[in-house]
Coordinates of C-alpha atoms in Angstrom, one line a residue:
X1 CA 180.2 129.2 80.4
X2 CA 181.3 128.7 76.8
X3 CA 181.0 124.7 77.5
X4 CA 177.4 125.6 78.6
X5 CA 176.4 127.4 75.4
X6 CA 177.8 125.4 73.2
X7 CA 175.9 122.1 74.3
X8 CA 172.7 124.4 74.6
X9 CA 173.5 125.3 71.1
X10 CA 174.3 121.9 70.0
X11 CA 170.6 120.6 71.9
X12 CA 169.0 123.1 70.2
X13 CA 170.4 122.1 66.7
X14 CA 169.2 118.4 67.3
X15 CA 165.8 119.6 68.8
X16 CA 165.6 121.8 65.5
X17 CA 166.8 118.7 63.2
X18 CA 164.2 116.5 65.1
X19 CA 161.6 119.1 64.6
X20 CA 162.5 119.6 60.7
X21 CA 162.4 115.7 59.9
X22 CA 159.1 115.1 61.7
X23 CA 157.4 118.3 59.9
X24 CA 158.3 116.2 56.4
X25 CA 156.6 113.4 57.6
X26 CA 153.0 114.9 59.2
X27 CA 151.3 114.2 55.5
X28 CA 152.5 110.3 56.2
X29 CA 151.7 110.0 59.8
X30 CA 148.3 112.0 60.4
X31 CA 145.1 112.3 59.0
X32 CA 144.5 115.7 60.6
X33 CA 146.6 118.5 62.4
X34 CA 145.4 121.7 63.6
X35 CA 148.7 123.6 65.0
X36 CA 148.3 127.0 67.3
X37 CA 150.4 129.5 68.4
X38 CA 149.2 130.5 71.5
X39 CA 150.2 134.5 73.1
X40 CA 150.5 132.9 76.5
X41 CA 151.8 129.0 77.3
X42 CA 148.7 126.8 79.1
X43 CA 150.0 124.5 81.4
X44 CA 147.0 122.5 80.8
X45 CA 144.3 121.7 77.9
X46 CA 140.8 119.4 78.0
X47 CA 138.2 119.1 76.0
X48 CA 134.8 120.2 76.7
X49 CA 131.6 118.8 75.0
X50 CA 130.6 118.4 71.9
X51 CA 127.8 121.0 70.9
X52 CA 127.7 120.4 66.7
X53 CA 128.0 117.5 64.7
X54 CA 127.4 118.2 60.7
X55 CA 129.0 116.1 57.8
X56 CA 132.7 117.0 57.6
X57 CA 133.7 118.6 61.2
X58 CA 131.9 118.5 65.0
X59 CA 132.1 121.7 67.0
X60 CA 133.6 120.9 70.5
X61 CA 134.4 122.9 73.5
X62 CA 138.6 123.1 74.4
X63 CA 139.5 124.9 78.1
X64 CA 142.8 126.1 78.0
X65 CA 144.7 129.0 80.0
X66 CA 146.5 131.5 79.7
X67 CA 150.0 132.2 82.2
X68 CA 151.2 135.7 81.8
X69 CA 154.1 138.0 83.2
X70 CA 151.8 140.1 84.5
X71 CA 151.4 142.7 82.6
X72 CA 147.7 141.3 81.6
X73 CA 145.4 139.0 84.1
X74 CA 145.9 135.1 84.4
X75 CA 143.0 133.9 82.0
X76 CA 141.0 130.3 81.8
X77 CA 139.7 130.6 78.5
X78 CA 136.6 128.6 76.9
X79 CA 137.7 128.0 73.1
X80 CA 136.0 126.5 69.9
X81 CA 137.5 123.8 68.2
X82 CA 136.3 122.3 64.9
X83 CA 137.4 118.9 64.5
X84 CA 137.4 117.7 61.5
X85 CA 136.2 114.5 60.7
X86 CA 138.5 111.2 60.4
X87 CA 139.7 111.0 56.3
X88 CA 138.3 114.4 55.3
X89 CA 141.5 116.2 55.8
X90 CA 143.6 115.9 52.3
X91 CA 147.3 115.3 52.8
X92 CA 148.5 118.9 51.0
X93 CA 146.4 120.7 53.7
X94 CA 147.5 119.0 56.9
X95 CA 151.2 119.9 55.6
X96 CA 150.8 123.2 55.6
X97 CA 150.9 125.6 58.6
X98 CA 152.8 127.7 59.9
X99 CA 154.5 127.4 63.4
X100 CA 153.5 131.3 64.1
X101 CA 150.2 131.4 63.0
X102 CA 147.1 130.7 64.9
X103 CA 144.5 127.7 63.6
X104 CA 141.4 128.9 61.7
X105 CA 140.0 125.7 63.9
X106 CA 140.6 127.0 67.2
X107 CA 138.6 130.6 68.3
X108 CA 138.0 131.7 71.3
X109 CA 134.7 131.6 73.0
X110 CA 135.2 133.0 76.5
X111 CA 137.4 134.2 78.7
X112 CA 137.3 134.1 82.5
X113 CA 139.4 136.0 84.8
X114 CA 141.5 133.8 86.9
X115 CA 143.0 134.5 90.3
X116 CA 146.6 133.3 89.8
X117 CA 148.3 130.9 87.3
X118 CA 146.1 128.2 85.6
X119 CA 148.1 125.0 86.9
X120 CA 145.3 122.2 86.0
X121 CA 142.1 122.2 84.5
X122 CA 139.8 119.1 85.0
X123 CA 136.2 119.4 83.9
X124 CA 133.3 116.9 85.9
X125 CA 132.1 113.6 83.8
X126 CA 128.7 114.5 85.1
X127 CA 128.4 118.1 83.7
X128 CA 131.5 118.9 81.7
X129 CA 130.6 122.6 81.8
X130 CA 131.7 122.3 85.3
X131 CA 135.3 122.8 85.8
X132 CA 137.9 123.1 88.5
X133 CA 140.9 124.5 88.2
X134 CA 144.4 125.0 90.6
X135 CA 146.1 127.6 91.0
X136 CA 149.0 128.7 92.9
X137 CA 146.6 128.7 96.4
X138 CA 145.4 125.8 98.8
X139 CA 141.9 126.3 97.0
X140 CA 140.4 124.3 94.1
X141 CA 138.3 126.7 92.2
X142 CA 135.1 125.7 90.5
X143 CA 133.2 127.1 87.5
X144 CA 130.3 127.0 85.6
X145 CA 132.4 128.1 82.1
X146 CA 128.6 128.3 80.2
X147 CA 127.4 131.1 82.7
X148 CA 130.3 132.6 83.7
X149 CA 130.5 136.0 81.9
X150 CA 132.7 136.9 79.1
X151 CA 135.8 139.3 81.0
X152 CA 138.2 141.5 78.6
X153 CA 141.7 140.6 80.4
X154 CA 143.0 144.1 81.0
X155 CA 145.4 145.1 83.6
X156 CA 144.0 146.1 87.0
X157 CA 140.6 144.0 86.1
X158 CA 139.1 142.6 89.1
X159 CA 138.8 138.5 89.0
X160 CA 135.8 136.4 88.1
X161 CA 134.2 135.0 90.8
X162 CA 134.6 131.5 91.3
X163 CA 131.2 129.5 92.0
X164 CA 132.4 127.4 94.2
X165 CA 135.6 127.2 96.3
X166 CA 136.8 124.0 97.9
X167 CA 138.6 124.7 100.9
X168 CA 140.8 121.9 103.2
X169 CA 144.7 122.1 102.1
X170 CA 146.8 123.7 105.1
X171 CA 149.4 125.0 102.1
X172 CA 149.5 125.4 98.6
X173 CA 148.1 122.7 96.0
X174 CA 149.4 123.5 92.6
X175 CA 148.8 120.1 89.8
X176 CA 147.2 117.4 91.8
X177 CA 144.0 117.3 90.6
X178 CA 140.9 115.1 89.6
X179 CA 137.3 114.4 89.0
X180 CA 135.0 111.5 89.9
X181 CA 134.0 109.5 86.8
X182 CA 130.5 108.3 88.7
X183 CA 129.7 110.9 91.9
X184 CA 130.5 114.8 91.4
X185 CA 133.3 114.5 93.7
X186 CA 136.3 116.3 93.9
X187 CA 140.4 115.2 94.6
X188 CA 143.5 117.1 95.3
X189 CA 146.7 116.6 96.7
X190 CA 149.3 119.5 97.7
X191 CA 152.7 120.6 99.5
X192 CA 150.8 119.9 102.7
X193 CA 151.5 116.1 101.9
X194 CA 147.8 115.4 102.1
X195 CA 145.0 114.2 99.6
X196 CA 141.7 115.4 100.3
X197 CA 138.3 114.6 98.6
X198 CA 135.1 116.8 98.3
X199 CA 131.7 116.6 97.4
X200 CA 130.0 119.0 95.2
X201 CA 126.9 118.1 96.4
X202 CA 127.5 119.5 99.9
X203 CA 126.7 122.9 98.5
X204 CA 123.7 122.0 96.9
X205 CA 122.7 120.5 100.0
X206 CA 123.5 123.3 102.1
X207 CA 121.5 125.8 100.1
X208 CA 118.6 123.5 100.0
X209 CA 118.8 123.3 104.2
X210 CA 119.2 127.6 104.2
X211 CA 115.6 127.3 102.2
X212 CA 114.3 125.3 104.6
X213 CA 114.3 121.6 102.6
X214 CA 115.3 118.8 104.6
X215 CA 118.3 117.2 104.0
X216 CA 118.7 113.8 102.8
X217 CA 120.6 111.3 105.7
X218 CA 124.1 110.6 104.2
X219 CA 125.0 113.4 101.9
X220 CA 127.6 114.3 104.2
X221 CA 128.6 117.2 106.4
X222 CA 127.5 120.3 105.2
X223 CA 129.9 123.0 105.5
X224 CA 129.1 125.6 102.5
X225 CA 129.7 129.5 103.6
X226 CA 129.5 132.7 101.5
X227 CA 132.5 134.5 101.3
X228 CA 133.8 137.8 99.6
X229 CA 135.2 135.5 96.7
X230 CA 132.4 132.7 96.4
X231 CA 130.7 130.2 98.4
X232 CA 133.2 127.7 100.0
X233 CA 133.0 123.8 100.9
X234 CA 134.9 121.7 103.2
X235 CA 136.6 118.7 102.8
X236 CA 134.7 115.5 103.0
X237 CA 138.1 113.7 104.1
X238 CA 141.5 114.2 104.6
X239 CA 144.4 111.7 103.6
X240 CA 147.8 111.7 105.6
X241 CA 150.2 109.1 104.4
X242 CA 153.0 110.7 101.8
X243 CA 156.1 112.6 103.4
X244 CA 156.5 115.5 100.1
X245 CA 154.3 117.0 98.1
X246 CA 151.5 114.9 96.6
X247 CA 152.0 115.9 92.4
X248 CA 149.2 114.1 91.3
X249 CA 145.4 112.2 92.2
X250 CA 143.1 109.8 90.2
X251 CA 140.0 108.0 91.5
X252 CA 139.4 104.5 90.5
X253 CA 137.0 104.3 87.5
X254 CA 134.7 101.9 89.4
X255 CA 134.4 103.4 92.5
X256 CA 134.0 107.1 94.2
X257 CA 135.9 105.8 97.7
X258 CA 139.1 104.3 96.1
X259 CA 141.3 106.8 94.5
X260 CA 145.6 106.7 94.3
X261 CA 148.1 109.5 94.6
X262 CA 151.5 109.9 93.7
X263 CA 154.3 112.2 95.0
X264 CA 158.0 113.8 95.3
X265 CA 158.6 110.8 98.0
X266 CA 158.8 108.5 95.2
X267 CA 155.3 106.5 96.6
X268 CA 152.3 105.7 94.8
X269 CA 149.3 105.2 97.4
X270 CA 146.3 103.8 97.2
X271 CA 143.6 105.2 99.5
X272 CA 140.1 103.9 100.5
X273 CA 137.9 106.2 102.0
X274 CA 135.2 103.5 103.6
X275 CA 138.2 102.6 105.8
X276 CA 139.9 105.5 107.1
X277 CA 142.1 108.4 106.1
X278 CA 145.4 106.0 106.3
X279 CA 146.7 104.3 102.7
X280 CA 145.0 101.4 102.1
X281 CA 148.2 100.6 99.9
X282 CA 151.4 102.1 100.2
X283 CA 154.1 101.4 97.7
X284 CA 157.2 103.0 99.3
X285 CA 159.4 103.0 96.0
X286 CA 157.5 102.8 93.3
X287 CA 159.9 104.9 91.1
X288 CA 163.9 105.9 91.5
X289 CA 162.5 109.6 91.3
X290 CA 159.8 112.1 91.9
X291 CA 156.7 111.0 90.3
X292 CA 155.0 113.2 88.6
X293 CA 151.7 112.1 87.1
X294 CA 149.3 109.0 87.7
X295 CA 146.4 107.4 85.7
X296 CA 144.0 104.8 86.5
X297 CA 143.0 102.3 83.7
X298 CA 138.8 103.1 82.7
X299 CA 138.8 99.8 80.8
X300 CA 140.3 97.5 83.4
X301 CA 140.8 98.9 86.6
X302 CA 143.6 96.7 88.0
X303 CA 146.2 99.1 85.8
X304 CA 147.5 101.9 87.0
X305 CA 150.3 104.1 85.2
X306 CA 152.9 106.4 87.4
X307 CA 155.1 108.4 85.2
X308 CA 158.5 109.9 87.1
X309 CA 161.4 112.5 86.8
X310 CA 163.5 108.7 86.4
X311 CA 162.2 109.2 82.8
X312 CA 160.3 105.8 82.8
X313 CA 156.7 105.3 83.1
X314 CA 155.6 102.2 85.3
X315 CA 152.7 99.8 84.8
X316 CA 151.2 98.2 87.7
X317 CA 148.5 96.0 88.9
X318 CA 147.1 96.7 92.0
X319 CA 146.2 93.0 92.6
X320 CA 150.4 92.4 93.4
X321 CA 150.9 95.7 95.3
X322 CA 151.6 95.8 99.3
X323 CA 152.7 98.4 101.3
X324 CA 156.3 99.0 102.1
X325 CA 159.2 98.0 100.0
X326 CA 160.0 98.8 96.7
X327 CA 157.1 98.1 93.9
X328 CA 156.8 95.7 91.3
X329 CA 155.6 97.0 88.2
X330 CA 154.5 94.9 85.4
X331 CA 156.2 96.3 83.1
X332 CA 158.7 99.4 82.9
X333 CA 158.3 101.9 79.4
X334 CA 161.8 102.8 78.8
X335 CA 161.2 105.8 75.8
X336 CA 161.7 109.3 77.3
X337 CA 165.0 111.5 77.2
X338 CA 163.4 113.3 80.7
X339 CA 161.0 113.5 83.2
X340 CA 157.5 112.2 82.7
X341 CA 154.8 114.8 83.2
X342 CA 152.0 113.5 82.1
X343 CA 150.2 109.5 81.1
X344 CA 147.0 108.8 80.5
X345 CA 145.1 105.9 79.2
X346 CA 143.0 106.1 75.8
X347 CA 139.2 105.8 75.7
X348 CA 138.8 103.7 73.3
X349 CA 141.3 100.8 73.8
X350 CA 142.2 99.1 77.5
X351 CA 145.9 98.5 76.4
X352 CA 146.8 101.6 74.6
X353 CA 148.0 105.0 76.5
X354 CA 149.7 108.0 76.2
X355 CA 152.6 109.8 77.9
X356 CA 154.0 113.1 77.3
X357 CA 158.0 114.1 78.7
X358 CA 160.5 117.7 78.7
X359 CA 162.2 115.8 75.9
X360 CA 159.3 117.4 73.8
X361 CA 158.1 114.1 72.9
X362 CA 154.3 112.5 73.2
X363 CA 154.8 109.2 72.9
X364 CA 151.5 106.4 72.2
X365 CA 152.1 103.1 73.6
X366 CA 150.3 99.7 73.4
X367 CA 151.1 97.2 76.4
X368 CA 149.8 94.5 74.5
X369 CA 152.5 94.5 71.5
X370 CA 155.2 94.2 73.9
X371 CA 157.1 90.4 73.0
X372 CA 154.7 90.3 69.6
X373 CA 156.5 93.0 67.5
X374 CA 158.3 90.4 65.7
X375 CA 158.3 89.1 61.9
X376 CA 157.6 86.1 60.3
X377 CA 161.3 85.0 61.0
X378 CA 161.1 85.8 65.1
X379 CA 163.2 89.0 64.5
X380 CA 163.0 92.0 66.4
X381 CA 160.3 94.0 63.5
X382 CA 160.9 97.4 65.2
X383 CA 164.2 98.9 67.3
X384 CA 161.7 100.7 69.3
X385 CA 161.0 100.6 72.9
X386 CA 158.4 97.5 73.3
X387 CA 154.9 98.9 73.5
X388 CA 156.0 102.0 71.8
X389 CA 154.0 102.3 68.3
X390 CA 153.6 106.6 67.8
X391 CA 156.1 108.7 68.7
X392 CA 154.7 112.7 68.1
X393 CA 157.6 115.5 67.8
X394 CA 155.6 117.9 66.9
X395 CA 156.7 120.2 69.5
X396 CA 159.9 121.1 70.5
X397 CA 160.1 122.2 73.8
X398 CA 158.3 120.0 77.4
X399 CA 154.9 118.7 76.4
X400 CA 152.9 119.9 80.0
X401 CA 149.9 118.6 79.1
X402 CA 147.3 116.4 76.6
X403 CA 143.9 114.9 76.7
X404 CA 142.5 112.1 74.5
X405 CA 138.9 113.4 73.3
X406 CA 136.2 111.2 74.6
X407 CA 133.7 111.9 71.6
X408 CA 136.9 111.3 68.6
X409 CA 139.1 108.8 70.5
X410 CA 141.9 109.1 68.2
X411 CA 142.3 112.4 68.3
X412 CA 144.5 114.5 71.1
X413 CA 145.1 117.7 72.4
X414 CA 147.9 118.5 73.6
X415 CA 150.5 122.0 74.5
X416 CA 154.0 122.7 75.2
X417 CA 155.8 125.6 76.9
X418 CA 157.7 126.3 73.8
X419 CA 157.8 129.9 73.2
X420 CA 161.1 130.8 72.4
X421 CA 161.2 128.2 69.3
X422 CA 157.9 129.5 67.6
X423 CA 157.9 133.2 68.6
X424 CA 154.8 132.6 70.5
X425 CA 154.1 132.1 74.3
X426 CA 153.6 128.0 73.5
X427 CA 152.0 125.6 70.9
X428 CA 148.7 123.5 70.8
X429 CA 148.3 121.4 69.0
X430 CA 145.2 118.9 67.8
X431 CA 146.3 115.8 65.6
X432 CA 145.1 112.3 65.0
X433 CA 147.5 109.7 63.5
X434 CA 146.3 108.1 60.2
X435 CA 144.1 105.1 60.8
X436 CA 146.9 102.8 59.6
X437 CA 149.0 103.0 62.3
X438 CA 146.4 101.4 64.9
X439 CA 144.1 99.0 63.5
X440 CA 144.0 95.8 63.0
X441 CA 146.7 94.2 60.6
X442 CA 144.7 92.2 58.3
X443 CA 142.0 94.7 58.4
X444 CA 144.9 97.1 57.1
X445 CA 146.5 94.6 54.4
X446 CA 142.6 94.2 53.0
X447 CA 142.2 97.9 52.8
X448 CA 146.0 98.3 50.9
X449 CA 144.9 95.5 48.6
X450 CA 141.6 96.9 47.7
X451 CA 143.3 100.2 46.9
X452 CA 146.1 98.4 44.9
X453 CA 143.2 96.7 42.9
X454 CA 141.5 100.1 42.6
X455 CA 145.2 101.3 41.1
X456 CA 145.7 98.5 38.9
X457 CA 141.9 99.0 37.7
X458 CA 142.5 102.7 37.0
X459 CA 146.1 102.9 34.9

């Protein structure tokens, strides 16, 4: 027992130490942080739209949650963000914050009453007002966060009503979660092993049929009832093919009937609805672990990312994958201390991604400097993992969740179950590295020798 608390002791020294050295250096590496205490951790953060632009900050919508102990209601909660604009932010401002305090840039907006935890939030491409969330239940939940109303979360309040409940898991689905990019569709996975896929618009369908419109051929069964907590739907399909819990989904950015899944038996599938509910594609050992998380590439969509509990996360290209057998990844990114929670690709550039880990870290990576960070000499430039060019240690306890923001590309959310370090129940935070890091080189040695002119002009 004394062993035990001296190495948690001697962990918590280096997380500390880790913490202390990367706090010195935010002036140097970022061109804006916004850092948040939260009461309650959020296992999950997205942005919403943008709903302001003006000259030195846009106004943006940020869903987060809030997981209690009970003493107050399980919350999803519709926040403000001001993001400020790339090189507004001066240095002596971004340095100073204070891990306890909340951000002047973050307010809350609304609050919705959840039933149960907040596992995953994932808001609809089509109508990112529309959200659906997981909970500890075999339902996904959806909302309409702009009419929802406002709730006070006090104990013994009853729950906001969902507007839409997707029924179809035969046991709880907790993370697996993910929207359509080009049909309002809806994907899940869960401890019942299966993956099953909805279609909004089979309510809307069904409530124009109860009014007496005719239904369009093709828009699929409809199977919408009332219930006492909010109309329900039924799955459009249901996918049999992993043997554990499915941990995460993602559809293919090109098409609504191809999606993937990834689960605690190791295997990364790839499912096709127009053929059947059986994998189209199953890669039997695509990791030496659990996987945890799964992302499909929007820029080039024969890359997919699987991120494990083997602390790796795995490139591969669906082109060279067949079923059985182990997998053959393209490349394996080797720069986690622990398991892989969560990877997902930027918006803005095909070979760059993200990946978050319980070491604390959220590391940035670009598949496309692997073999070319050399120097002039053909020395190794950079004792990094290849492909690794950011490494954020801003937080110091498991990084659950992040989200590149679609209308700033550079700029991420993310939050981490870190309570116990910063007095709080967790820590988001919103940073974008300092241009510098990611452009182009010569662009970047122009820029440095303009200001050195600009120097030279001045003394």
């Amino acid at each position: 027992m004394k062993e035990e608390r001296a190495a948690k002791g001697g962990e918590q020294r280096s997380v500390d130490e880790r913490y202390t050295q990367w706090k010195s250096l935010v002036p140097v590496l970022y061109d804006w942080l916004a850092n948040h205490n939260l009461v309650w951790p959020s296992l999950s953060c997205r942005w919403g739209p943008q709903f302001e632009q003006a000259t030195y900050k846009n106004r943006q919508r940020l869903y987060l949650s809030e997981q209690t102990d009970g003493s107050v209601p399980n919350t999803l909660v519709i926040a403000n963000c001001e993001v400020v604009k790339p090189r507004v932010a001066a240095a002596q401002h971004i340095s100073q914050f204070n891990e306890e305090a909340r951000s002047p840039f973050v307010k809350k907006y609304k609050t919705i009453i959840h039933p149960g935890e907040v596992n995953r939030i994932r808001e609809l491409p089509q109508d990112s007002k529309i959200v659906a969330t997981h909970t500890d239940s075999p339902d996904v939940l959806i909302w309409d966060v702009e009419s929802q109303p406002n709730r006070h979360a006090t104990l013994g309040v009853n729950n906001s009503r969902p507007d839409l409940i997707l029924t179809g898991h035969q046991d709880n689905a907790e993370f697996a979660l993910a929207m359509c990019p080009s049909e309002p569709f809806v994907l899940s996975g869960g401890k019942d092993k299966s993956v099953v896929l909805w279609s909004i618009h089979d309510h809307v369908s069904t409530l124009a049929a109860d009014q007496g419109a005719t239904k369009s051929p093709g828009s699929g069964a409809s199977n919408s009832k009332p219930s006492a907590e909010g109309p329900t739907v039924q799955a459009r399909g249901i996918f049999q093919g992993h043997d554990d819990t499915v941990e995460d989904v993602q559809f293919c950015p090109s098409s609504a009937q191809e999606f993937c899944s990834v689960g605690d038996d190791s295997c990364l599938i790839l499912w096709d609805a127009r053929t059947g509910s059986s994998p189209a594609v199953k890669v039997e050992k695509a990791h030496n672990a659990d996987l945890h998380c799964v992302d499909w590439n929007p820029h080039d969509v024969n890359y997919i990312l699987t991120g494990s509990a083997d602390n790796t996360i795995r490139m591969f290209d669906r082109r060279n994958l067949t079923s059985g057998g182990v997998g053959s990844p393209i490349h394996i990114f080797e720069g986690h201390t622990a398991a892989v929670l969560c990877v997902q690709w930027s918006p803005d550039k095909s070979s760059v991604f993200g990946s978050s880990a319980e070491d604390g870290i959220l590391n940035i990576w670009d598949h496309e400097k692997i073999g070319k960070m050399e120097d002039s000499a053909g020395r190794k430039a950079s004792t990094s993992p290849p492909g690794l060019f950011f490494r954020h240690a801003g937080h110091r306890d498991k990084v659950v969740d992040f989200h590149w923001n679609a209308a700033d590309p550079w700029t991420i959310v993310s939050v981490s179950d870190d309570g116990e370090s910063t007095g709080g129940g967790g820590t988001l935070q919103i940073w974008r590295m300092i241009d510098l890091i990611y452009r182009p080189e010569d662009e970047v040695l122009n820029e440095l020798e303009k200001f050195k002119s600009h120097l030279l002009t001045c003394s």
